[in-house]
Coordinates of C-alpha atoms and ligand atoms in Angstrom, one line a residue:
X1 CA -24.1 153.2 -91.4
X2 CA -27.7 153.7 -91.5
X3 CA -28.5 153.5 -88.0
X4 CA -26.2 156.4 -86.9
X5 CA -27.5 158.2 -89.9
X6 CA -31.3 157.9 -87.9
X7 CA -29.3 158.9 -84.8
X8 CA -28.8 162.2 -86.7
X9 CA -32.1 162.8 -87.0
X10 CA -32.8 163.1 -83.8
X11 CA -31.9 166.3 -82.1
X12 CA -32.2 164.8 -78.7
X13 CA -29.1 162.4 -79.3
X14 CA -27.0 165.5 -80.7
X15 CA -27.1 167.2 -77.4
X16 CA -27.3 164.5 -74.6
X17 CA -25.4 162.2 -73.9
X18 CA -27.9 160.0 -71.8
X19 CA -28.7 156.1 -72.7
X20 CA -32.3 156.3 -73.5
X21 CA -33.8 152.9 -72.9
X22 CA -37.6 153.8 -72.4
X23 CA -39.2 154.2 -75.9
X24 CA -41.9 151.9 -75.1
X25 CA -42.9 154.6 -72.7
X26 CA -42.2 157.3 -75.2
X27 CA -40.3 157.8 -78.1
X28 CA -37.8 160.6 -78.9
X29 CA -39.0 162.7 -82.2
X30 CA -37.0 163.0 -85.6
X31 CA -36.2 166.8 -87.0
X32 CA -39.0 166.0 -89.7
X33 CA -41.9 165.9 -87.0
X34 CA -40.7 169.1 -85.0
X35 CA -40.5 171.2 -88.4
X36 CA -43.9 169.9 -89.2
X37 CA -45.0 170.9 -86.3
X38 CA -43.7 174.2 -86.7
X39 CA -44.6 174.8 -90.0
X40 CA -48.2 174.3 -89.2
X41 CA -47.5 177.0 -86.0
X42 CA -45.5 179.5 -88.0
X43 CA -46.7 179.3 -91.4
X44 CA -50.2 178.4 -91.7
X45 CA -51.8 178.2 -88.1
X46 CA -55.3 178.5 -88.5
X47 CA -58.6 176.4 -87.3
X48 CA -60.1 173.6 -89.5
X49 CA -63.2 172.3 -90.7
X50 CA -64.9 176.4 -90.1
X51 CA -63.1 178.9 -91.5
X52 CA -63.9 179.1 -95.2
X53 CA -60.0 181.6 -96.1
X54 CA -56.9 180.2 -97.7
X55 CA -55.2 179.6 -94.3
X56 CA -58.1 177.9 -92.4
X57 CA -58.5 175.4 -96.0
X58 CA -54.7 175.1 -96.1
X59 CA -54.8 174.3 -92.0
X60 CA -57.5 171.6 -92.9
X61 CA -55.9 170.1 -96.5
X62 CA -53.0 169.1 -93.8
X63 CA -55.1 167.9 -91.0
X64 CA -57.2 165.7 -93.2
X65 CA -53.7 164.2 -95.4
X66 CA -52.7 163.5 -92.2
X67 CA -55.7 160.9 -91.7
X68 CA -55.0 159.5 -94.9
X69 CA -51.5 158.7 -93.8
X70 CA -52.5 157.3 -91.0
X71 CA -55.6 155.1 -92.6
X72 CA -53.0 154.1 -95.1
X73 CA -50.2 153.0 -92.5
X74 CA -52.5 151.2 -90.9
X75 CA -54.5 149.6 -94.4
X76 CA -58.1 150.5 -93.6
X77 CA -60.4 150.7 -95.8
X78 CA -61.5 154.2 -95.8
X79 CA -60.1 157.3 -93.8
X80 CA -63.6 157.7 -92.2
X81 CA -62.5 154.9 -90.2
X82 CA -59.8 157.0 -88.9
X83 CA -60.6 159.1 -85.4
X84 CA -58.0 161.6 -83.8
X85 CA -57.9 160.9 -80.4
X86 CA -55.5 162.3 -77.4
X87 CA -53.8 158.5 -77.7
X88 CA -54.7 154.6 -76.7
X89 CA -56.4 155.9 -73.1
X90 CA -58.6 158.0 -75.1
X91 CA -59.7 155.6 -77.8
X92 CA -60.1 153.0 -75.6
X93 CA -62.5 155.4 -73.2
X94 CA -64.2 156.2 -76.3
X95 CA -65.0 153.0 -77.5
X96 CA -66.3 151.8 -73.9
X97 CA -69.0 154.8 -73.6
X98 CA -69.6 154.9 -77.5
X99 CA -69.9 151.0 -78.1
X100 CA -69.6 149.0 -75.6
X101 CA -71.7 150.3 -72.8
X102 CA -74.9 149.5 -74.9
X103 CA -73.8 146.9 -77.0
X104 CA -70.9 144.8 -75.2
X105 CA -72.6 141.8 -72.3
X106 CA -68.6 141.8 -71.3
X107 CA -65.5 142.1 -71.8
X108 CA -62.8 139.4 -72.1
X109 CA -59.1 140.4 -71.8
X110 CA -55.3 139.0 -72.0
X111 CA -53.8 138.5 -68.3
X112 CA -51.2 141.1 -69.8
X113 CA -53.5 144.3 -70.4
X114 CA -52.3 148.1 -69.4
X115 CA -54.8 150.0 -66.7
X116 CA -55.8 151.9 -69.8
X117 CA -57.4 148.5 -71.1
X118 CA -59.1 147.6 -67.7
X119 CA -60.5 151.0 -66.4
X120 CA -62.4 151.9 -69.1
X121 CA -64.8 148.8 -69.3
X122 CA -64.9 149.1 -64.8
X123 CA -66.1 152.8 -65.5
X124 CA -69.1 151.7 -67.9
X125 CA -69.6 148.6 -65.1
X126 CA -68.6 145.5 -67.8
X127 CA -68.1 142.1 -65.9
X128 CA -64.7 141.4 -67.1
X129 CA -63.1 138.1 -68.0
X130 CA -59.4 136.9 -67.5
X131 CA -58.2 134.6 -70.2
X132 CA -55.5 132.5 -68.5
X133 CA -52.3 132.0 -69.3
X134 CA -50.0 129.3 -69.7
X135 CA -46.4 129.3 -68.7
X136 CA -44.5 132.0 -70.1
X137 CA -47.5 134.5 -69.9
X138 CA -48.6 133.3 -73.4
X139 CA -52.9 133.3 -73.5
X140 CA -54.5 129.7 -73.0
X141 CA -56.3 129.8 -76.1
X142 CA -58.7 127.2 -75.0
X143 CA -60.0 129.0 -71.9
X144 CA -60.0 131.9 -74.2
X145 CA -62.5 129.9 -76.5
X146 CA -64.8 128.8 -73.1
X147 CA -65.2 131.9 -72.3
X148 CA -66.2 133.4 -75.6
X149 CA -68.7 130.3 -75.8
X150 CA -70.3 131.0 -72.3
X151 CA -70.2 134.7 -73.3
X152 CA -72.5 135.8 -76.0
X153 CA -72.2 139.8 -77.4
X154 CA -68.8 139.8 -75.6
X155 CA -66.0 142.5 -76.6
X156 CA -62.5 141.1 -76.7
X157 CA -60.3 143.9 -76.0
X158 CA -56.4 142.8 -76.5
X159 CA -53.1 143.9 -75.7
X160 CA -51.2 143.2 -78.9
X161 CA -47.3 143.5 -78.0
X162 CA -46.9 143.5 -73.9
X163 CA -45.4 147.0 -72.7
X164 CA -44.4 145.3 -69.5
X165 CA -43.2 141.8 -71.3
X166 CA -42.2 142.4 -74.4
X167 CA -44.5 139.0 -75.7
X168 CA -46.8 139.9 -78.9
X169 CA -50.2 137.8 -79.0
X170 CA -50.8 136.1 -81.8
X171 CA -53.7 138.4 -82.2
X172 CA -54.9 137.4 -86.1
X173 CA -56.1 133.7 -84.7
X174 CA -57.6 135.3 -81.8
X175 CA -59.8 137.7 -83.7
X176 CA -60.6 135.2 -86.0
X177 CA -61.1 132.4 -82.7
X178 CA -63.5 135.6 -81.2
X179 CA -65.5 136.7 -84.7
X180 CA -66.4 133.0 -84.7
X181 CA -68.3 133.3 -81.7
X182 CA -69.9 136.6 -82.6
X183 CA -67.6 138.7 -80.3
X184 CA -66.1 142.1 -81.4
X185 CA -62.2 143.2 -81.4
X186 CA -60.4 145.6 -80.0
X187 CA -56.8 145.5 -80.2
X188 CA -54.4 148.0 -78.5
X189 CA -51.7 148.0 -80.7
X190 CA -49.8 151.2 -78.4
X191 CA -46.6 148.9 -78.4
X192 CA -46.6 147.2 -81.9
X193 CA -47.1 149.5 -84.2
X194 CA -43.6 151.0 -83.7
X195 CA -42.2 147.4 -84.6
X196 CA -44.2 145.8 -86.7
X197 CA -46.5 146.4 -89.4
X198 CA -50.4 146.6 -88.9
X199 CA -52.5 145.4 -91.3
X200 CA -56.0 146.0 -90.2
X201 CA -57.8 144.7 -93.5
X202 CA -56.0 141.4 -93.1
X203 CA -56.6 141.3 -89.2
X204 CA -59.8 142.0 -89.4
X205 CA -59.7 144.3 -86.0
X206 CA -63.0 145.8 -85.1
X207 CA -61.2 148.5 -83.2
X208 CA -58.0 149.0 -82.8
X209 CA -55.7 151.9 -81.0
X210 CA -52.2 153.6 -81.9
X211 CA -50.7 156.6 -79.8
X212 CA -48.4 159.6 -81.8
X213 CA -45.9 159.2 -79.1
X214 CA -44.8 156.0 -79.1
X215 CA -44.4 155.9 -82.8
X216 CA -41.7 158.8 -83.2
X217 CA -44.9 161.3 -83.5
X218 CA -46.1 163.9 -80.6
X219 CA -47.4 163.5 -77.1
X220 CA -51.2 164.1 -76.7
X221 CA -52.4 162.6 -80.5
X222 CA -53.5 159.0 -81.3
X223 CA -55.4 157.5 -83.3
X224 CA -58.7 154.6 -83.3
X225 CA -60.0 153.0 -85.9
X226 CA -63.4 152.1 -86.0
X227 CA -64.9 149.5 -88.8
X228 CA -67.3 151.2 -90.7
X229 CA -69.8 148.7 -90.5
X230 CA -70.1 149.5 -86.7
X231 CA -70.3 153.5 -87.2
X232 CA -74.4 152.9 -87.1
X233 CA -73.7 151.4 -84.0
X234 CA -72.0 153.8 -81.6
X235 CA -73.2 156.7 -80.2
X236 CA -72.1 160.3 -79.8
X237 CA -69.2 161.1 -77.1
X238 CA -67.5 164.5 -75.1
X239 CA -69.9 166.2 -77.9
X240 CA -69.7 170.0 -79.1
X241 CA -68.8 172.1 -82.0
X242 CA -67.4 170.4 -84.8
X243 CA -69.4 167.8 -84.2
X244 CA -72.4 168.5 -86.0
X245 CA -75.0 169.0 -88.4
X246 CA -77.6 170.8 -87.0
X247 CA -78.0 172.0 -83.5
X248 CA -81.8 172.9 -82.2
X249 CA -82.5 173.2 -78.6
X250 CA -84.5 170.1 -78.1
X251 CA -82.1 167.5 -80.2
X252 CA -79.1 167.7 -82.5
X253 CA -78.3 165.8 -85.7
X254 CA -74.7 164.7 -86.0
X255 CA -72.1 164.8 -88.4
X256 CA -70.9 161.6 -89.5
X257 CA -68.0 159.7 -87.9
X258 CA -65.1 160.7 -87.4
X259 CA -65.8 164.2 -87.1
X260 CA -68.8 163.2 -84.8
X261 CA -65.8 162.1 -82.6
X262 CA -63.4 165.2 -82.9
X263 CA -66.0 168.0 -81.1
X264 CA -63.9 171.4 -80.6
X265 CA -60.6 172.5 -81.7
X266 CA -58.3 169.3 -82.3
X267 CA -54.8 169.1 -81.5
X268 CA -54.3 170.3 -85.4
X269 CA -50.3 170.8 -84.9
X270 CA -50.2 167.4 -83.2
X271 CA -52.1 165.6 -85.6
X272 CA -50.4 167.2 -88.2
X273 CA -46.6 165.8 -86.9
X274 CA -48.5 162.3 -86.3
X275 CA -48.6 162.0 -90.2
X276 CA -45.3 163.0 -90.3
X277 CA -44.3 161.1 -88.3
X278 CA -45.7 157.9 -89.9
X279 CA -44.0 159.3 -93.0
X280 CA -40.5 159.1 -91.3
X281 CA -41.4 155.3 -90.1
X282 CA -42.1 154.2 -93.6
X283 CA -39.4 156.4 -94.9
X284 CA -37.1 153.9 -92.7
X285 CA -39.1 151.0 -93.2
X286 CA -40.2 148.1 -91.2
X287 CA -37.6 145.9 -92.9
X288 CA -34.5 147.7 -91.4
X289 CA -36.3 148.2 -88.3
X290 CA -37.3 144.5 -87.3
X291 CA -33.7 143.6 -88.6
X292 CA -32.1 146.2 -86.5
X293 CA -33.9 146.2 -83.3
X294 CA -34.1 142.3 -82.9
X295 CA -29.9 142.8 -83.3
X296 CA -30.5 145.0 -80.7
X297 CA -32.5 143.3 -78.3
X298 CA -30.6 140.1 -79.4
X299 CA -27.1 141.8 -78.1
X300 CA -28.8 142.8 -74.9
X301 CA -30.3 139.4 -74.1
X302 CA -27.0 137.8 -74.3
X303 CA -25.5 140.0 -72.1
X304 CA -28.1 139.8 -69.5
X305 CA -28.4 136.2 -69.6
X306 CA -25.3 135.6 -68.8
X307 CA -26.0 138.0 -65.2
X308 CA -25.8 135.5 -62.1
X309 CA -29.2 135.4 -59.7
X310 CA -31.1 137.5 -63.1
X311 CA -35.0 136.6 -63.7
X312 CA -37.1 136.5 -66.5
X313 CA -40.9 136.4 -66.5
X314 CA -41.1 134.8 -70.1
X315 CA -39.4 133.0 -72.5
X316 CA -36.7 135.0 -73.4
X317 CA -36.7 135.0 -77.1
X318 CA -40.5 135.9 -76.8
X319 CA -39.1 139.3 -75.2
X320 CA -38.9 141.1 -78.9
X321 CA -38.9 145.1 -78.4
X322 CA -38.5 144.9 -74.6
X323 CA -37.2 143.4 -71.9
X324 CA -38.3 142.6 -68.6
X325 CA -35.7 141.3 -65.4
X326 CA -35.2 141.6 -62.0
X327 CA -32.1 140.8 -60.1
X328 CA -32.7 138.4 -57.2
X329 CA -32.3 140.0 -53.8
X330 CA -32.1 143.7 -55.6
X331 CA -35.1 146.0 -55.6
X332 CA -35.7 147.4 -58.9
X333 CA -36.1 151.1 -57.9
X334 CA -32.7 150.6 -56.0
X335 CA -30.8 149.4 -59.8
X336 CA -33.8 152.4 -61.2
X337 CA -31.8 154.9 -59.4
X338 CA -28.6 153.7 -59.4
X339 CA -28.7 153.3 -63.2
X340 CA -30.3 156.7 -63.8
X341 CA -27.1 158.2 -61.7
X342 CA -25.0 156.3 -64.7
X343 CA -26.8 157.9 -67.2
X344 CA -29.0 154.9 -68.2
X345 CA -32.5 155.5 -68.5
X346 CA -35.2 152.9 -68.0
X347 CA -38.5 152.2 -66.1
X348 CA -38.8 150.6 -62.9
X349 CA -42.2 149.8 -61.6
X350 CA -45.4 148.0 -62.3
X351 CA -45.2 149.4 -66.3
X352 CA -49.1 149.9 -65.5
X353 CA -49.8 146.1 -65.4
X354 CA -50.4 145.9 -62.1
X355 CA -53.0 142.6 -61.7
X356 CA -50.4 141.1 -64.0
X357 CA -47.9 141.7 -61.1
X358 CA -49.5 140.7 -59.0
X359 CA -50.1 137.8 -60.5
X360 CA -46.6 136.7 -60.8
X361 CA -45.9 137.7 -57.3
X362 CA -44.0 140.9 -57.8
X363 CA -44.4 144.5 -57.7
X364 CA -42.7 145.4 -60.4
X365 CA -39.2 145.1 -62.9
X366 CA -36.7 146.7 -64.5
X367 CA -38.0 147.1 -67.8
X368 CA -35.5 148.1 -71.0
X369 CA -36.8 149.2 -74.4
X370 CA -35.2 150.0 -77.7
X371 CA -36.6 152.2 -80.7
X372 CA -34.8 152.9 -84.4
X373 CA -32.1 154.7 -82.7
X374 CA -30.6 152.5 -80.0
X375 CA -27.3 151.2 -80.8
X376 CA -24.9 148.6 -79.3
X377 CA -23.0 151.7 -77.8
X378 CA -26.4 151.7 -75.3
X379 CA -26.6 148.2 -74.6
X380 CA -22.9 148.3 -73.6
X381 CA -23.2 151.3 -71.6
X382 CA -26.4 149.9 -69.9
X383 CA -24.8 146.4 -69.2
X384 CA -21.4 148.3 -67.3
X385 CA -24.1 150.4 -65.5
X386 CA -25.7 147.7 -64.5
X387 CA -23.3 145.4 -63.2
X388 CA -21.6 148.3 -61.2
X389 CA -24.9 148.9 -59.9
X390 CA -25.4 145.2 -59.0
X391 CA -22.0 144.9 -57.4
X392 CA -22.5 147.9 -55.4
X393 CA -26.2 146.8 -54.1
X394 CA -24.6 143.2 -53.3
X395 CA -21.6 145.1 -51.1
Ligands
PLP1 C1 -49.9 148.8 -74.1 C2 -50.3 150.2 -73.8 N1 -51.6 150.5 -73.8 C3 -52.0 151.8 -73.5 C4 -51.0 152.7 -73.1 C5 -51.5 154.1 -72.9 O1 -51.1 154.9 -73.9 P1 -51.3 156.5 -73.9 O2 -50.6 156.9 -72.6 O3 -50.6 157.0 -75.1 O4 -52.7 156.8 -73.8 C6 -49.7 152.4 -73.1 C7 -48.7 153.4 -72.7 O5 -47.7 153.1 -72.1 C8 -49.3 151.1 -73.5 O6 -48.0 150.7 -73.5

């Protein structure tokens, strides 16, 4: 069965025999990443983009295939529009001091944004703008409109698959709803990419953000895209070597992006096991994995549903790579750590939405996410945990 042949390629399941239900917080890496990593550490470690030896240009050819895998996953038009970050909080910081703070009036976001999509525009002092939502936390789209058309030069910065609710936006009408009004794009696509593909030429993103981690690649790499028309536009950031052209003492001139963007020594390994991990997604496909992990989720929403006193904060079959409960009466740490002593491992908590908590009058959930390797063997484990838990919390 294909799905316990991915299974093997994970070292992490051959040794533990935990119920990992938290890869929308992190993924587990396949064998192909960690030997990529390696070779690059035992074979040909060397810095890029200086040294001028076989070892330094091999260090570099890697490096800079890896930005072609990536610009290809994610169908840009040209790798320059590719920039290595640390992950999504990076990018996102980057385009708020780069761009935004001296071309954005605003910045309009979903109700269901992560801190790392609120903070950013607070720190450059942005008025931000809530679009509402309707029932079942899906956007309003004709607030969303108002406020584009009492907004002029607004960014849009959007969440595109919730990490906290599992609900995707429909995030191609809504960049082409904010271009109309002369708005730019940002999408976080942290959550989506690992389930769907991203097509950025036919979305039409202005910016858009992906993280190593939670798409079967290393901690500590991402990646932002930035659409070449706006490289004139944004301005030097966290500069240094690496970044330049020529350095005098009164002014510098800059290289162009992206390596205007990647001052100092990069995280080369990590970038390196990005691409390799991107390599491993399409070497699956996105055609087993939507069919496989909508089984998944599928098989666990049945279960749940089924769970006297159980609530949902959306329409369940809008939950599509996560899912979101609470048991009525039952604090979520309590079932937290009461699964975690089963073996079963989820998040509890405010998945780093709090505003969106708050808005639906909670602090937080029991949140359970699936990757290429979770099988029904999980979902049953997770459901007998559960209910023992439940049972023993009820007395
Ligand atoms: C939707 C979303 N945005 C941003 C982030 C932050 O990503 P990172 O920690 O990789 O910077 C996350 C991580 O959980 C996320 O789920």
């Amino acid at each position: 069965m294909q799905s316990e042949m991915i299974r093997d390629d994970f070292a992490f399941f051959n040794h533990s025999d935990l119920v990992y239900l938290d890869s929308a917080s992190t993924t587990q890496k396949p064998k192909s990443v960690l030997e990529a990593m390696d070779a690059y550490n035992t074979q040909y470690c060397a810095n890029i983009h200086r040294s001028s030896h076989g070892l330094g240009n091999a260090a570099t050819s890697k490096y800079e295939t890896a930005r072609e895998i990536i610009g290809k996953f994610l169908h840009v038009g040209d790798k320059s529009e590719i920039i290595f970050t640390k992950g999504v909080t990076e990018g996102i910081n980057l385009v708020a001091q780069s761009y935004a703070k001296e071309h954005a009036s605003c910045v309009i976001i979903s109700a269901l944004e992560h801190h790392s999509n609120i903070l950013p525009w607070q720190q450059i002092k942005k008025p931000l703008h809530v679009i509402q939502t309707k029932e079942n936390l899906t956007p309003d789209l004709e607030h969303f409109e108002s406020l584009l058309a009492q907004n002029p030069n607004a960014l849009v910065a959007l969440i595109h698959t919730s990490n906290a609710f599992g609900i995707t936006h429909p995030i191609k009408e809504m960049i082409a709803l904010a271009h109309r009004y002369g708005a730019k794009v940002l999408i976080d696509a942290a959550q989506s990419a690992s389930h769907m593909p991203i097509n950025i030429s036919d979305l039409d993103a202005d910016f858009l953000v992906i993280s190593g981690h939670k798409l079967y690649g290393p901690t500590g790499i991402g990646a932002l895209y930035i659409k070449k028309d706006l490289h004139p536009l944004c301005n030097p950031y966290q500069v240094g070597g690496g970044a330049i052209m020529q350095v005098f003492y009164d002014h510098t001139e800059y290289l162009p992006i992206p390596y205007m963007y990647e001052s100092g020594t990069p995280n080369i390994a990590g970038a390196i096991g990005f691409g390799a991990a991107i390599e491993y997604l399409q070497s699956v496909g996105y055609a087993y994995i939507a069919k496989h992990e909508q089984n998944i989720i599928a098989y666990a929403l049945e279960q749940l549903s089924q769970i006297e006193d159980i609530l949902f904060y959306t329409q369940v079959a809008s939950m599509q790579s996560n899912i979101s409960f609470n048991i009525s009466n039952i604090h979520h740490h309590d079932l937290g750590i009461l699964l975690d002593k089963q073996k079963v491992q989820v998040r509890v908590g405010h998945h780093c939405v709090q505003p969106t908590m708050r808005f639906l009058g909670i602090d937080g959930t029991v949140r359970v996410s699936v990757g290429i390797y979770t099988n029904k063997a999980d979902i049953d484990q997770f459901i007998k945990a559960l209910k023992r838990s439940i049972a023993m919390l009820k007395g």
